[in-house]
Amino acid sequence: MGKVPVRLREVAYSLSPNHQYIMRGLFKDWGYKLNKKFHENWVSALTLITPVAGTYWFAENYREKEKLHHRY
Amino acid sequence: MKGLRAVALLGAGATGLLGLAGLAHADEAEHGLSAPDYPWPHNGILSSYDHSSIRRGHQVFQQVCAACHSASLVAYRDLIGVAYTEDEVKVLASEVEVQDGPNDEGEMYSRPGKPSDHFQNPYPNENAARFANGGAYPPDLSLITKARHNGQNYVFALLTGYRDPPAGVSVREGLHYNPYFIGGAIAMPKMLTDGGVEYDDGTVATESQMAKDVVTFLSWAAEPEMDERKLAGFKWILVFTLALFSAGYYKRWKWSPVKSRKLVLDVIN
Amino acid sequence: MVRRLSILKQPIFSTLNNHLIDYPTPSNLSYWWSFGSLAGLCLVIQIITGVFLAMHYTPHVDLAFLSVEHIMRDVKGGWLLRYMHANGASMFFIVVYLHIFRGLYYGSYASPRELVWCLGVVILLLMIVTAFIGYGKLRQMSFWGATVITSLASAIPVVGDTIVTWLWGGFSVDNATLNRFFSPHYLLPFIIAGAAILHLAALHQYGSNNPLGINSSVDKIAFYPYFYVKDLVGWVAFAIFFSIFVFYAPNVLGHPDNYIPANPMSTPAHIVPEWYFLPVYAILRSISNKSGGVAAIGLVFVSLFALPFINTSYVRSSSFRLIHQKLFWLLLADCLLLGWIGCQPVEAPYVTIGQIASVGFFFYFAITPILGKLEARLIQNSNVCEDLKKKRRFVDNQSFFKSLIATLPKWIHQFQKSKHENILYTNPDYLFQLLWFLKYHTNTRFQVLIDICGVDHPSRKRRFEVVYNLLRATAKSPNKVLICAKQMRRCRSLQRDGHDLSNRYTARDTQRDELPMENIACRERESQGIANPWAIPNRVFETQLNGEKKLFIFFFFICEREV
């Protein structure tokens, strides 16, 4: 929609691995990264866990009540 | 997304399991009472069998169990270097009669056993076994600890679990009450009693000692490769863990120019 | 002079190079993309261990169980082969299930990769058949499991019972069954390998998807070395996971009953298949009717095949599809529940839970066609991205310009709307910025400069108005913006700015467009005394409008065609 193709040039500047820290980036700001992962995903995790755990709990509870009901 | 999945699963799973811990499982008569977890000496990551226990267990097996149960997958030579020396095994094997043949005259004959022979069946076939045991078939014990859920603990609990049936429960003639057996009534009577076997190495033969030794023997019979397997496992997991660190570093080393690159896009005039 | 022959450019090697070495891959793939090559590794492990196992296995009813125990006890390293093969099958399914769920989450099945997905489902089917017939027949659980599942074939109308007898090679699972299962079990993995190569070929037609789900052709990197080393990390991690099972818990994924030789006289209390079949088994058992159950299993695979074709979403990745993201996790929860139900006895409440879970599973596929459209409508309503909008509701709307003015209070100091046109008044100081904004900004995109027109109001103090007539070329209706910049002094630069924006550097007459000035009566007259030395007037009109005398000077007509 109305896009005019324009010729672009991309220049990529990179640095040799021997001149930079390799593992540092993994652990830098790990607190912030973990926090971000938690805040972005806790709803998804809950959506996954709650039906499974809830249904399992419900079924076990049902069986338990059934067992106790058969006893005096 | 990926990072949290594991953490969330673990965390929520743990809390869920704690909540469920209080609930008992289905009826015990249907599945048999759950066996407790005994602290077997060979349970650890780097723990091998107690081989003197295997030797004692073989003694118990030979003197108590072999009368009715077969263990036809185990050969006498398997015991060499595990519980007995080669000479001892030759003596052990020669004490049994093995059917062999046909000879040059076309007849089957008996001969003393050799280390290459397997443990002999006490009965010629299943029908004979059932007939001699009131219709019940004493199962082959070569794989019993793998063929039952929670095998080792189950067999130990079963052997030591004979007791009087609780009030109101009756077992028919010929069966014995054992809560660990499915259905609660087992055809095998209580076989282990204090002092039933005299051990070669002088260990006091209490009921639980004999049960422990025979279960260790049966575990070995089912999984003779366990020692070698755990050693190989420890070695390979250690090697792969080191390799994981190396591979991880190598990956990040190769990727660092890509991950730290700066792209400048501009229009060509 | 020795010519250097590059081996990678020679016939067969060039194909390998184009697909395995210099193959362009999106730079932002995460570790979830390592499961594909990992599945290939699992297949290789299964084939190698299987071939070595077959050297020692005897596929005869009287000897099969004993030959496996012979492998475990007497063959050197036989226990390792057997445990690797058995647990390797479980690993293969874990890896493939994770691979499939990755595809569901990131929309890798969507157009144009439908063929990749369908070939993948074919591979899954082949794997299921291979695993089932390789499970052995002469152990308690496998014997009864085989009996149950093969007798499902009797659900086929008319020929069902004949097919079952043919499968069994007799009237029950026996020696004939073992042999006629063992042979295809050896063959099918090679068919799987062929299907896997087709799967890769189909993938390489359009390239891999990426976690953002957008076109990644702007930033691709070579497959070698980047994804070799990344996949290597995945492979080593997998090796650790695999080793824990093979060496420390080799029987935890199996069933103890399989260490009992098969007994046709004694049925196990609960017949359960291997864990990777449990979800499908649960769906099968949810329907009491046998044919219904078989049809339900068929429906599972039909749904999987149909998924790329019933998908209506413009957006691939669930990162940007907030409803689908929740539905995905619910689907995964549902599959886990189905798996758990599959190993429970057929009693309350497991039966009801299984039925609800089965419905839930199909619900996900049923809602897929509606979901894409629903999400598009929600995005539309929130004015997030104009490419997703079907109706450009605020294009001709005064509210658009109101928001425009609110965005740029400094540059626009007056706004007027007439029938087809919206008129923005600006100051010459900000003319260039405003024109640049209107041309390039995503929401405005007034890329066509139709016309520059100067108006001389002799009676006013600030005499001159320069009107830029801009056209926004959209699918539905063009929308014009006229910019009036006052003050005579800056007219020259205004004209130059207009040139710059429209990429024209030469003044020449071009096609004259019709201008919407129906309300102006005009007649031609020679230009008189207007100071515009930089331009060649084309035509000059004098008009009277509202009692005020105006002279319209058309410099020249600049028309830019949309490409």
mmCIF file of N, CA and C in Angstrom, chain C residues 405-497:
data_model
loop_
_atom_site.group_PDB
_atom_site.id
_atom_site.type_symbol
_atom_site.label_atom_id
_atom_site.label_comp_id
_atom_site.label_asym_id
_atom_site.label_seq_id
_atom_site.Cartn_x
_atom_site.Cartn_y
_atom_site.Cartn_z
ATOM 1 N N ILE C 405 -3.326 16.629 14.475
ATOM 2 C CA ILE C 405 -3.007 17.961 14.988
ATOM 3 C C ILE C 405 -2.566 17.878 16.431
ATOM 4 N N ALA C 406 -3.209 16.985 17.161
ATOM 5 C CA ALA C 406 -2.807 16.832 18.563
ATOM 6 C C ALA C 406 -1.363 16.360 18.645
ATOM 7 N N THR C 407 -0.926 15.543 17.656
ATOM 8 C CA THR C 407 0.448 15.051 17.674
ATOM 9 C C THR C 407 1.446 16.137 17.324
ATOM 10 N N LEU C 408 1.012 17.024 16.443
ATOM 11 C CA LEU C 408 1.966 18.020 15.939
ATOM 12 C C LEU C 408 1.462 19.443 16.174
ATOM 13 N N PRO C 409 1.295 19.834 17.401
ATOM 14 C CA PRO C 409 0.702 21.164 17.631
ATOM 15 C C PRO C 409 1.590 22.290 17.138
ATOM 16 N N LYS C 410 2.901 22.035 17.148
ATOM 17 C CA LYS C 410 3.801 23.115 16.806
ATOM 18 C C LYS C 410 3.787 23.383 15.308
ATOM 19 N N TRP C 411 3.570 22.320 14.524
ATOM 20 C CA TRP C 411 3.719 22.486 13.091
ATOM 21 C C TRP C 411 2.436 22.894 12.400
ATOM 22 N N ILE C 412 1.326 22.483 12.960
ATOM 23 C CA ILE C 412 0.061 22.801 12.297
ATOM 24 C C ILE C 412 -0.680 23.784 13.170
ATOM 25 N N HIS C 413 -1.017 24.979 12.637
ATOM 26 C CA HIS C 413 -1.773 25.845 13.532
ATOM 27 C C HIS C 413 -3.196 26.097 13.092
ATOM 28 N N GLN C 414 -3.599 25.383 12.062
ATOM 29 C CA GLN C 414 -5.009 25.489 11.728
ATOM 30 C C GLN C 414 -5.413 24.305 10.887
ATOM 31 N N PHE C 415 -6.656 23.968 10.974
ATOM 32 C CA PHE C 415 -7.128 22.819 10.213
ATOM 33 C C PHE C 415 -8.510 23.132 9.676
ATOM 34 N N GLN C 416 -8.728 22.729 8.455
ATOM 35 C CA GLN C 416 -10.010 23.000 7.828
ATOM 36 C C GLN C 416 -10.404 21.788 7.022
ATOM 37 N N LYS C 417 -11.627 21.406 7.119
ATOM 38 C CA LYS C 417 -12.029 20.231 6.357
ATOM 39 C C LYS C 417 -13.053 20.624 5.329
ATOM 40 N N SER C 418 -12.806 20.251 4.090
ATOM 41 C CA SER C 418 -13.843 20.421 3.083
ATOM 42 C C SER C 418 -14.144 19.056 2.489
ATOM 43 N N LYS C 419 -14.862 19.054 1.412
ATOM 44 C CA LYS C 419 -15.490 17.811 0.955
ATOM 45 C C LYS C 419 -14.530 16.649 0.746
ATOM 46 N N HIS C 420 -13.564 16.835 -0.119
ATOM 47 C CA HIS C 420 -12.626 15.726 -0.324
ATOM 48 C C HIS C 420 -11.292 15.983 0.331
ATOM 49 N N GLU C 421 -11.193 17.138 0.848
ATOM 50 C CA GLU C 421 -9.858 17.572 1.229
ATOM 51 C C GLU C 421 -9.815 17.992 2.668
ATOM 52 N N ASN C 422 -8.649 17.813 3.246
ATOM 53 C CA ASN C 422 -8.379 18.342 4.574
ATOM 54 C C ASN C 422 -7.242 19.331 4.430
ATOM 55 N N ILE C 423 -7.419 20.494 4.973
ATOM 56 C CA ILE C 423 -6.424 21.538 4.773
ATOM 57 C C ILE C 423 -5.695 21.826 6.070
ATOM 58 N N LEU C 424 -4.380 21.653 6.000
ATOM 59 C CA LEU C 424 -3.542 21.962 7.156
ATOM 60 C C LEU C 424 -2.800 23.252 6.874
ATOM 61 N N TYR C 425 -2.830 24.150 7.829
ATOM 62 C CA TYR C 425 -2.095 25.389 7.676
ATOM 63 C C TYR C 425 -0.832 25.323 8.492
ATOM 64 N N THR C 426 0.263 25.704 7.829
ATOM 65 C CA THR C 426 1.501 25.648 8.576
ATOM 66 C C THR C 426 2.336 26.884 8.314
ATOM 67 N N ASN C 427 3.392 26.948 9.013
ATOM 68 C CA ASN C 427 4.359 28.015 8.980
ATOM 69 C C ASN C 427 5.522 27.555 8.095
ATOM 70 N N PRO C 428 6.094 28.418 7.293
ATOM 71 C CA PRO C 428 7.207 27.974 6.451
ATOM 72 C C PRO C 428 8.382 27.396 7.222
ATOM 73 N N ASP C 429 8.530 27.810 8.492
ATOM 74 C CA ASP C 429 9.621 27.252 9.276
ATOM 75 C C ASP C 429 9.496 25.746 9.443
ATOM 76 N N TYR C 430 8.288 25.297 9.528
ATOM 77 C CA TYR C 430 8.086 23.873 9.806
ATOM 78 C C TYR C 430 7.617 23.098 8.591
ATOM 79 N N LEU C 431 7.641 23.744 7.441
ATOM 80 C CA LEU C 431 7.058 23.089 6.287
ATOM 81 C C LEU C 431 7.756 21.781 5.972
ATOM 82 N N PHE C 432 9.100 21.828 5.961
ATOM 83 C CA PHE C 432 9.842 20.622 5.571
ATOM 84 C C PHE C 432 9.561 19.477 6.512
ATOM 85 N N GLN C 433 9.563 19.799 7.830
ATOM 86 C CA GLN C 433 9.314 18.718 8.793
ATOM 87 C C GLN C 433 7.928 18.123 8.600
ATOM 88 N N LEU C 434 6.963 19.005 8.406
ATOM 89 C CA LEU C 434 5.596 18.524 8.277
ATOM 90 C C LEU C 434 5.441 17.676 7.021
ATOM 91 N N LEU C 435 6.041 18.144 5.923
ATOM 92 C CA LEU C 435 5.929 17.363 4.695
ATOM 93 C C LEU C 435 6.622 16.008 4.843
ATOM 94 N N TRP C 436 7.775 16.011 5.492
ATOM 95 C CA TRP C 436 8.505 14.744 5.731
ATOM 96 C C TRP C 436 7.665 13.787 6.560
ATOM 97 N N PHE C 437 7.065 14.328 7.617
ATOM 98 C CA PHE C 437 6.217 13.507 8.479
ATOM 99 C C PHE C 437 5.069 12.908 7.696
ATOM 100 N N LEU C 438 4.415 13.787 6.899
ATOM 101 C CA LEU C 438 3.263 13.299 6.180
ATOM 102 C C LEU C 438 3.637 12.284 5.110
ATOM 103 N N LYS C 439 4.853 12.404 4.585
ATOM 104 C CA LYS C 439 5.219 11.464 3.537
ATOM 105 C C LYS C 439 5.598 10.101 4.101
ATOM 106 N N TYR C 440 6.388 10.107 5.189
ATOM 107 C CA TYR C 440 7.011 8.849 5.596
ATOM 108 C C TYR C 440 6.345 8.133 6.754
ATOM 109 N N HIS C 441 5.560 8.859 7.548
ATOM 110 C CA HIS C 441 5.020 8.198 8.730
ATOM 111 C C HIS C 441 4.024 7.107 8.349
ATOM 112 N N THR C 442 4.062 6.008 9.100
ATOM 113 C CA THR C 442 3.231 4.857 8.771
ATOM 114 C C THR C 442 1.763 5.192 8.698
ATOM 115 N N ASN C 443 1.323 6.040 9.595
ATOM 116 C CA ASN C 443 -0.115 6.285 9.644
ATOM 117 C C ASN C 443 -0.585 7.313 8.631
ATOM 118 N N THR C 444 0.326 8.070 8.041
ATOM 119 C CA THR C 444 -0.121 9.114 7.137
ATOM 120 C C THR C 444 0.209 8.762 5.695
ATOM 121 N N ARG C 445 1.487 8.708 5.378
ATOM 122 C CA ARG C 445 1.868 8.193 4.056
ATOM 123 C C ARG C 445 1.273 8.984 2.893
ATOM 124 N N PHE C 446 1.375 10.287 3.003
ATOM 125 C CA PHE C 446 0.954 11.099 1.850
ATOM 126 C C PHE C 446 2.129 11.184 0.897
ATOM 127 N N GLN C 447 2.242 10.173 0.070
ATOM 128 C CA GLN C 447 3.462 10.051 -0.703
ATOM 129 C C GLN C 447 3.393 10.681 -2.078
ATOM 130 N N VAL C 448 2.217 11.073 -2.466
ATOM 131 C CA VAL C 448 2.100 11.639 -3.806
ATOM 132 C C VAL C 448 1.857 13.142 -3.692
ATOM 133 N N LEU C 449 2.762 13.855 -4.288
ATOM 134 C CA LEU C 449 2.560 15.310 -4.349
ATOM 135 C C LEU C 449 1.925 15.601 -5.695
ATOM 136 N N ILE C 450 0.677 15.930 -5.652
ATOM 137 C CA ILE C 450 -0.020 16.115 -6.930
ATOM 138 C C ILE C 450 0.382 17.450 -7.558
ATOM 139 N N ASP C 451 0.498 18.421 -6.689
ATOM 140 C CA ASP C 451 0.518 19.753 -7.284
ATOM 141 C C ASP C 451 1.009 20.772 -6.261
ATOM 142 N N ILE C 452 1.767 21.714 -6.745
ATOM 143 C CA ILE C 452 2.082 22.876 -5.906
ATOM 144 C C ILE C 452 1.428 24.083 -6.567
ATOM 145 N N CYS C 453 0.745 24.813 -5.777
ATOM 146 C CA CYS C 453 0.046 25.957 -6.356
ATOM 147 C C CYS C 453 0.289 27.186 -5.508
ATOM 148 N N GLY C 454 0.554 28.275 -6.122
ATOM 149 C CA GLY C 454 0.727 29.503 -5.367
ATOM 150 C C GLY C 454 -0.486 30.400 -5.544
ATOM 151 N N VAL C 455 -0.859 31.008 -4.460
ATOM 152 C CA VAL C 455 -2.003 31.922 -4.538
ATOM 153 C C VAL C 455 -1.539 33.293 -4.052
ATOM 154 N N ASP C 456 -1.826 34.267 -4.826
ATOM 155 C CA ASP C 456 -1.451 35.621 -4.476
ATOM 156 C C ASP C 456 -2.693 36.377 -4.033
ATOM 157 N N HIS C 457 -2.678 36.781 -2.781
ATOM 158 C CA HIS C 457 -3.784 37.620 -2.317
ATOM 159 C C HIS C 457 -3.278 39.049 -2.287
ATOM 160 N N PRO C 458 -3.474 39.818 -3.337
ATOM 161 C CA PRO C 458 -2.897 41.177 -3.379
ATOM 162 C C PRO C 458 -3.377 42.049 -2.236
ATOM 163 N N SER C 459 -4.564 41.802 -1.795
ATOM 164 C CA SER C 459 -5.127 42.698 -0.796
ATOM 165 C C SER C 459 -4.609 42.430 0.598
ATOM 166 N N ARG C 460 -4.000 41.280 0.804
ATOM 167 C CA ARG C 460 -3.584 40.934 2.164
ATOM 168 C C ARG C 460 -2.182 41.382 2.436
ATOM 169 N N LYS C 461 -1.889 41.480 3.720
ATOM 170 C CA LYS C 461 -0.538 41.836 4.095
ATOM 171 C C LYS C 461 0.414 40.700 3.763
ATOM 172 N N ARG C 462 0.037 39.538 4.236
ATOM 173 C CA ARG C 462 0.846 38.382 3.845
ATOM 174 C C ARG C 462 0.217 37.833 2.596
ATOM 175 N N ARG C 463 0.847 38.139 1.518
ATOM 176 C CA ARG C 463 0.157 37.992 0.256
ATOM 177 C C ARG C 463 0.048 36.559 -0.227
ATOM 178 N N PHE C 464 1.101 35.820 -0.024
ATOM 179 C CA PHE C 464 1.199 34.572 -0.767
ATOM 180 C C PHE C 464 0.844 33.351 0.073
ATOM 181 N N GLU C 465 0.191 32.467 -0.620
ATOM 182 C CA GLU C 465 -0.067 31.148 -0.059
ATOM 183 C C GLU C 465 0.509 30.154 -1.041
ATOM 184 N N VAL C 466 1.247 29.219 -0.539
ATOM 185 C CA VAL C 466 1.680 28.117 -1.401
ATOM 186 C C VAL C 466 0.950 26.880 -0.929
ATOM 187 N N VAL C 467 0.266 26.301 -1.874
ATOM 188 C CA VAL C 467 -0.561 25.165 -1.501
ATOM 189 C C VAL C 467 0.076 23.881 -2.032
ATOM 190 N N TYR C 468 0.371 22.983 -1.134
ATOM 191 C CA TYR C 468 0.876 21.652 -1.537
ATOM 192 C C TYR C 468 -0.298 20.699 -1.525
ATOM 193 N N ASN C 469 -0.528 20.132 -2.625
ATOM 194 C CA ASN C 469 -1.645 19.223 -2.745
ATOM 195 C C ASN C 469 -1.119 17.797 -2.655
ATOM 196 N N LEU C 470 -1.380 17.155 -1.524
ATOM 197 C CA LEU C 470 -0.816 15.812 -1.304
ATOM 198 C C LEU C 470 -1.907 14.761 -1.417
ATOM 199 N N LEU C 471 -1.505 13.663 -1.942
ATOM 200 C CA LEU C 471 -2.460 12.571 -2.114
ATOM 201 C C LEU C 471 -1.992 11.368 -1.309
ATOM 202 N N ARG C 472 -2.928 10.797 -0.601
ATOM 203 C CA ARG C 472 -2.613 9.560 0.088
ATOM 204 C C ARG C 472 -3.291 8.445 -0.684
ATOM 205 N N ALA C 473 -2.495 7.635 -1.271
ATOM 206 C CA ALA C 473 -3.054 6.588 -2.129
ATOM 207 C C ALA C 473 -3.289 5.327 -1.328
ATOM 208 N N THR C 474 -4.524 5.082 -0.937
ATOM 209 C CA THR C 474 -4.844 3.845 -0.225
ATOM 210 C C THR C 474 -5.809 3.053 -1.074
ATOM 211 N N ALA C 475 -6.125 1.889 -0.606
ATOM 212 C CA ALA C 475 -6.940 0.995 -1.423
ATOM 213 C C ALA C 475 -8.316 1.564 -1.655
ATOM 214 N N LYS C 476 -8.868 2.102 -0.594
ATOM 215 C CA LYS C 476 -10.260 2.551 -0.749
ATOM 216 C C LYS C 476 -10.338 3.951 -1.344
ATOM 217 N N SER C 477 -10.132 4.940 -0.533
ATOM 218 C CA SER C 477 -10.319 6.275 -1.094
ATOM 219 C C SER C 477 -9.098 7.141 -0.861
ATOM 220 N N PRO C 478 -8.729 7.904 -1.850
ATOM 221 C CA PRO C 478 -7.609 8.817 -1.638
ATOM 222 C C PRO C 478 -8.031 9.944 -0.726
ATOM 223 N N ASN C 479 -7.086 10.468 -0.052
ATOM 224 C CA ASN C 479 -7.376 11.517 0.892
ATOM 225 C C ASN C 479 -6.355 12.613 0.665
ATOM 226 N N LYS C 480 -6.835 13.755 0.463
ATOM 227 C CA LYS C 480 -5.878 14.805 0.097
ATOM 228 C C LYS C 480 -5.662 15.773 1.251
ATOM 229 N N VAL C 481 -4.479 16.206 1.340
ATOM 230 C CA VAL C 481 -4.158 17.237 2.314
ATOM 231 C C VAL C 481 -3.572 18.408 1.563
ATOM 232 N N LEU C 482 -4.125 19.561 1.788
ATOM 233 C CA LEU C 482 -3.544 20.755 1.203
ATOM 234 C C LEU C 482 -2.811 21.504 2.284
ATOM 235 N N ILE C 483 -1.620 21.843 2.021
ATOM 236 C CA ILE C 483 -0.870 22.607 3.017
ATOM 237 C C ILE C 483 -0.686 24.015 2.492
ATOM 238 N N CYS C 484 -1.109 24.944 3.278
ATOM 239 C CA CYS C 484 -0.896 26.325 2.882
ATOM 240 C C CYS C 484 0.195 26.924 3.727
ATOM 241 N N ALA C 485 1.221 27.343 3.102
ATOM 242 C CA ALA C 485 2.302 28.002 3.835
ATOM 243 C C ALA C 485 2.296 29.471 3.432
ATOM 244 N N LYS C 486 2.242 30.301 4.435
ATOM 245 C CA LYS C 486 2.135 31.710 4.082
ATOM 246 C C LYS C 486 3.502 32.369 4.023
ATOM 247 N N GLN C 487 3.537 33.545 3.561
ATOM 248 C CA GLN C 487 4.745 34.380 3.442
ATOM 249 C C GLN C 487 5.488 34.173 2.147
ATOM 250 N N MET C 488 5.727 35.273 1.538
ATOM 251 C CA MET C 488 6.323 35.304 0.212
ATOM 252 C C MET C 488 7.784 34.922 0.248
ATOM 253 N N ARG C 489 8.460 35.374 1.236
ATOM 254 C CA ARG C 489 9.914 35.274 1.281
ATOM 255 C C ARG C 489 10.428 33.847 1.140
ATOM 256 N N ARG C 490 9.643 32.939 1.659
ATOM 257 C CA ARG C 490 10.185 31.583 1.723
ATOM 258 C C ARG C 490 9.705 30.713 0.562
ATOM 259 N N CYS C 491 9.095 31.361 -0.404
ATOM 260 C CA CYS C 491 8.495 30.560 -1.448
ATOM 261 C C CYS C 491 9.496 29.765 -2.241
ATOM 262 N N ARG C 492 10.637 30.337 -2.413
ATOM 263 C CA ARG C 492 11.640 29.635 -3.222
ATOM 264 C C ARG C 492 12.040 28.328 -2.544
ATOM 265 N N SER C 493 12.331 28.431 -1.244
ATOM 266 C CA SER C 493 12.736 27.220 -0.519
ATOM 267 C C SER C 493 11.588 26.221 -0.460
ATOM 268 N N LEU C 494 10.379 26.760 -0.349
ATOM 269 C CA LEU C 494 9.230 25.859 -0.325
ATOM 270 C C LEU C 494 9.172 25.042 -1.601
ATOM 271 N N GLN C 495 9.426 25.709 -2.674
ATOM 272 C CA GLN C 495 9.368 24.983 -3.924
ATOM 273 C C GLN C 495 10.472 23.940 -3.994
ATOM 274 N N ARG C 496 11.642 24.324 -3.515
ATOM 275 C CA ARG C 496 12.750 23.378 -3.523
ATOM 276 C C ARG C 496 12.461 22.199 -2.612
ATOM 277 N N ASP C 497 11.863 22.516 -1.442
ATOM 278 C CA ASP C 497 11.487 21.416 -0.542
ATOM 279 C C ASP C 497 10.499 20.486 -1.209
#
